[in-house]
Amino acid sequence: MSDKQELIKQMIEMQKKFIEYEHANGVTQQEYYTADDKHALGDYRHTYAELANKLIDMAHEEKGSHR
């Protein structure tokens, strides 16, 4: 599996876990934006953003463009 596909797979798994948590518990804005490491969402937003940025960078590299 390519690195790009692996990142996409990881992001989809993260989304599935988030949705499961949201359906079971609900998610407030405060939880989403300020959850600490002990919270189930922990660093979800930060980690997901990092993966998304890596994926964007890979796509730009693949096409020979830049941000």
CSV table of N, CA and C in Angstrom, one decimal:
chain,number,residue,atom,x,y,z
A,1,MET,N,0.9,-1.2,0.0
A,1,MET,CA,0.0,0.0,0.0
A,1,MET,C,0.9,1.2,0.0
A,2,SER,N,0.6,2.2,-0.8
A,2,SER,CA,1.4,3.4,-0.9
A,2,SER,C,1.2,4.3,0.4
A,3,ASP,N,2.1,5.2,0.6
A,3,ASP,CA,2.1,6.1,1.8
A,3,ASP,C,0.8,6.9,1.8
A,4,LYS,N,0.4,7.3,0.6
A,4,LYS,CA,-0.8,8.1,0.4
A,4,LYS,C,-2.0,7.3,0.8
A,5,GLN,N,-2.1,6.1,0.4
A,5,GLN,CA,-3.2,5.2,0.7
A,5,GLN,C,-3.2,4.9,2.2
A,6,GLU,N,-2.1,4.8,2.8
A,6,GLU,CA,-2.0,4.5,4.2
A,6,GLU,C,-2.5,5.7,5.0
A,7,LEU,N,-2.1,6.9,4.6
A,7,LEU,CA,-2.6,8.1,5.3
A,7,LEU,C,-4.1,8.2,5.2
A,8,ILE,N,-4.7,7.9,4.1
A,8,ILE,CA,-6.1,8.0,3.9
A,8,ILE,C,-6.8,6.9,4.7
A,9,LYS,N,-6.3,5.7,4.8
A,9,LYS,CA,-6.8,4.7,5.6
A,9,LYS,C,-6.8,5.1,7.1
A,10,GLN,N,-5.7,5.7,7.5
A,10,GLN,CA,-5.6,6.1,8.9
A,10,GLN,C,-6.6,7.2,9.2
A,11,MET,N,-6.8,8.1,8.3
A,11,MET,CA,-7.7,9.2,8.5
A,11,MET,C,-9.2,8.7,8.5
A,12,ILE,N,-9.5,7.8,7.7
A,12,ILE,CA,-10.9,7.2,7.7
A,12,ILE,C,-11.1,6.4,9.0
A,13,GLU,N,-10.1,5.7,9.5
A,13,GLU,CA,-10.3,5.0,10.8
A,13,GLU,C,-10.5,6.1,11.9
A,14,MET,N,-9.8,7.2,11.9
A,14,MET,CA,-10.0,8.2,12.9
A,14,MET,C,-11.4,8.8,12.8
A,15,GLN,N,-11.9,9.0,11.6
A,15,GLN,CA,-13.2,9.5,11.4
A,15,GLN,C,-14.3,8.6,12.0
A,16,LYS,N,-14.1,7.3,11.7
A,16,LYS,CA,-15.0,6.3,12.2
A,16,LYS,C,-15.1,6.3,13.7
A,17,LYS,N,-13.9,6.3,14.4
A,17,LYS,CA,-13.9,6.4,15.8
A,17,LYS,C,-14.5,7.6,16.4
A,18,PHE,N,-14.3,8.7,15.7
A,18,PHE,CA,-14.9,10.0,16.2
A,18,PHE,C,-16.4,9.9,16.1
A,19,ILE,N,-16.9,9.4,14.9
A,19,ILE,CA,-18.3,9.3,14.7
A,19,ILE,C,-19.0,8.4,15.8
A,20,GLU,N,-18.3,7.3,16.0
A,20,GLU,CA,-18.8,6.3,17.1
A,20,GLU,C,-18.9,7.0,18.4
A,21,TYR,N,-17.8,7.7,18.8
A,21,TYR,CA,-17.8,8.5,20.0
A,21,TYR,C,-18.9,9.5,20.1
A,22,GLU,N,-19.1,10.3,19.0
A,22,GLU,CA,-20.1,11.3,18.9
A,22,GLU,C,-21.5,10.8,19.1
A,23,HIS,N,-21.8,9.7,18.4
A,23,HIS,CA,-23.1,9.1,18.5
A,23,HIS,C,-23.4,8.5,19.9
A,24,ALA,N,-22.4,8.0,20.5
A,24,ALA,CA,-22.6,7.4,21.8
A,24,ALA,C,-22.6,8.5,22.9
A,25,ASN,N,-21.8,9.6,22.8
A,25,ASN,CA,-21.7,10.5,23.9
A,25,ASN,C,-22.0,12.0,23.6
A,26,GLY,N,-22.1,12.3,22.3
A,26,GLY,CA,-22.3,13.6,21.9
A,26,GLY,C,-20.9,14.3,22.0
A,27,VAL,N,-20.7,15.4,21.3
A,27,VAL,CA,-19.5,16.2,21.4
A,27,VAL,C,-19.8,17.7,21.4
A,28,THR,N,-19.3,18.3,22.5
A,28,THR,CA,-19.5,19.8,22.6
A,28,THR,C,-18.4,20.4,21.8
A,29,GLN,N,-18.6,21.7,21.5
A,29,GLN,CA,-17.5,22.5,20.9
A,29,GLN,C,-16.3,22.5,21.8
A,30,GLN,N,-16.5,22.6,23.1
A,30,GLN,CA,-15.4,22.7,24.0
A,30,GLN,C,-14.6,21.4,24.0
A,31,GLU,N,-15.3,20.3,24.0
A,31,GLU,CA,-14.6,19.0,23.9
A,31,GLU,C,-13.8,18.9,22.6
A,32,TYR,N,-14.4,19.3,21.5
A,32,TYR,CA,-13.7,19.2,20.2
A,32,TYR,C,-12.5,20.0,20.1
A,33,TYR,N,-12.6,21.2,20.6
A,33,TYR,CA,-11.4,22.2,20.5
A,33,TYR,C,-10.4,22.2,21.6
A,34,THR,N,-10.9,21.8,22.8
A,34,THR,CA,-9.9,21.9,23.9
A,34,THR,C,-9.8,20.6,24.7
A,35,ALA,N,-10.1,19.5,24.2
A,35,ALA,CA,-10.0,18.2,24.9
A,35,ALA,C,-8.5,18.0,25.3
A,36,ASP,N,-8.3,17.5,26.5
A,36,ASP,CA,-6.9,17.2,26.9
A,36,ASP,C,-6.6,15.8,26.6
A,37,ASP,N,-5.3,15.4,26.8
A,37,ASP,CA,-4.8,14.1,26.5
A,37,ASP,C,-5.6,12.9,27.2
A,38,LYS,N,-6.2,13.2,28.3
A,38,LYS,CA,-7.0,12.2,29.0
A,38,LYS,C,-8.3,11.9,28.4
A,39,HIS,N,-8.8,12.9,27.6
A,39,HIS,CA,-10.1,12.8,27.0
A,39,HIS,C,-10.1,11.8,25.8
A,40,ALA,N,-11.2,11.2,25.5
A,40,ALA,CA,-11.2,10.2,24.4
A,40,ALA,C,-10.8,10.9,23.1
A,41,LEU,N,-11.2,12.2,22.9
A,41,LEU,CA,-10.8,12.9,21.7
A,41,LEU,C,-9.4,13.4,21.7
A,42,GLY,N,-8.8,13.5,22.9
A,42,GLY,CA,-7.4,13.9,23.1
A,42,GLY,C,-6.9,14.8,22.1
A,43,ASP,N,-6.0,14.3,21.3
A,43,ASP,CA,-5.3,15.2,20.3
A,43,ASP,C,-5.9,14.9,18.9
A,44,TYR,N,-7.2,14.5,18.8
A,44,TYR,CA,-7.8,14.1,17.5
A,44,TYR,C,-7.6,15.2,16.5
A,45,ARG,N,-8.1,16.4,16.9
A,45,ARG,CA,-8.1,17.5,15.9
A,45,ARG,C,-6.7,17.8,15.4
A,46,HIS,N,-5.7,17.8,16.3
A,46,HIS,CA,-4.3,18.1,15.9
A,46,HIS,C,-3.7,17.0,15.0
A,47,THR,N,-3.9,15.8,15.4
A,47,THR,CA,-3.4,14.6,14.7
A,47,THR,C,-4.0,14.6,13.3
A,48,TYR,N,-5.4,14.7,13.2
A,48,TYR,CA,-6.1,14.7,12.0
A,48,TYR,C,-5.6,15.8,11.0
A,49,ALA,N,-5.4,17.0,11.6
A,49,ALA,CA,-4.9,18.1,10.7
A,49,ALA,C,-3.5,17.8,10.2
A,50,GLU,N,-2.6,17.2,11.0
A,50,GLU,CA,-1.3,16.9,10.6
A,50,GLU,C,-1.3,15.9,9.4
A,51,LEU,N,-2.2,14.8,9.6
A,51,LEU,CA,-2.3,13.8,8.5
A,51,LEU,C,-2.8,14.5,7.2
A,52,ALA,N,-3.8,15.3,7.4
A,52,ALA,CA,-4.4,16.0,6.2
A,52,ALA,C,-3.4,16.8,5.5
A,53,ASN,N,-2.6,17.6,6.3
A,53,ASN,CA,-1.5,18.4,5.7
A,53,ASN,C,-0.5,17.6,4.9
A,54,LYS,N,-0.1,16.4,5.5
A,54,LYS,CA,0.8,15.5,4.9
A,54,LYS,C,0.3,15.0,3.5
A,55,LEU,N,-1.0,14.7,3.5
A,55,LEU,CA,-1.7,14.2,2.3
A,55,LEU,C,-1.7,15.3,1.3
A,56,ILE,N,-2.0,16.5,1.7
A,56,ILE,CA,-2.0,17.6,0.7
A,56,ILE,C,-0.6,17.9,0.2
A,57,ASP,N,0.4,17.8,1.0
A,57,ASP,CA,1.8,18.0,0.5
A,57,ASP,C,2.2,16.9,-0.5
A,58,MET,N,1.7,15.7,-0.2
A,58,MET,CA,2.0,14.6,-1.1
A,58,MET,C,1.3,14.8,-2.5
A,59,ALA,N,0.1,15.3,-2.4
A,59,ALA,CA,-0.6,15.5,-3.7
A,59,ALA,C,0.0,16.6,-4.5
A,60,HIS,N,0.5,17.7,-3.8
A,60,HIS,CA,1.2,18.8,-4.5
A,60,HIS,C,2.5,18.2,-5.1
A,61,GLU,N,3.2,17.4,-4.4
A,61,GLU,CA,4.5,16.9,-4.9
A,61,GLU,C,4.2,16.0,-6.1
A,62,GLU,N,3.2,15.2,-6.0
A,62,GLU,CA,2.8,14.3,-7.1
A,62,GLU,C,2.5,15.1,-8.4
A,63,LYS,N,1.8,16.3,-8.2
A,63,LYS,CA,1.4,17.1,-9.4
A,63,LYS,C,2.5,18.1,-9.8
A,64,GLY,N,3.5,18.3,-8.9
A,64,GLY,CA,4.5,19.3,-9.2
A,64,GLY,C,4.1,20.7,-8.9
A,65,SER,N,3.1,20.8,-8.0
A,65,SER,CA,2.6,22.2,-7.7
A,65,SER,C,3.0,22.4,-6.2
A,66,HIS,N,2.6,23.6,-5.7
A,66,HIS,CA,2.9,23.9,-4.3
A,66,HIS,C,1.8,24.8,-3.8
A,67,ARG,N,1.8,24.9,-2.5
A,67,ARG,CA,0.8,25.7,-1.8
A,67,ARG,C,1.1,27.2,-1.8
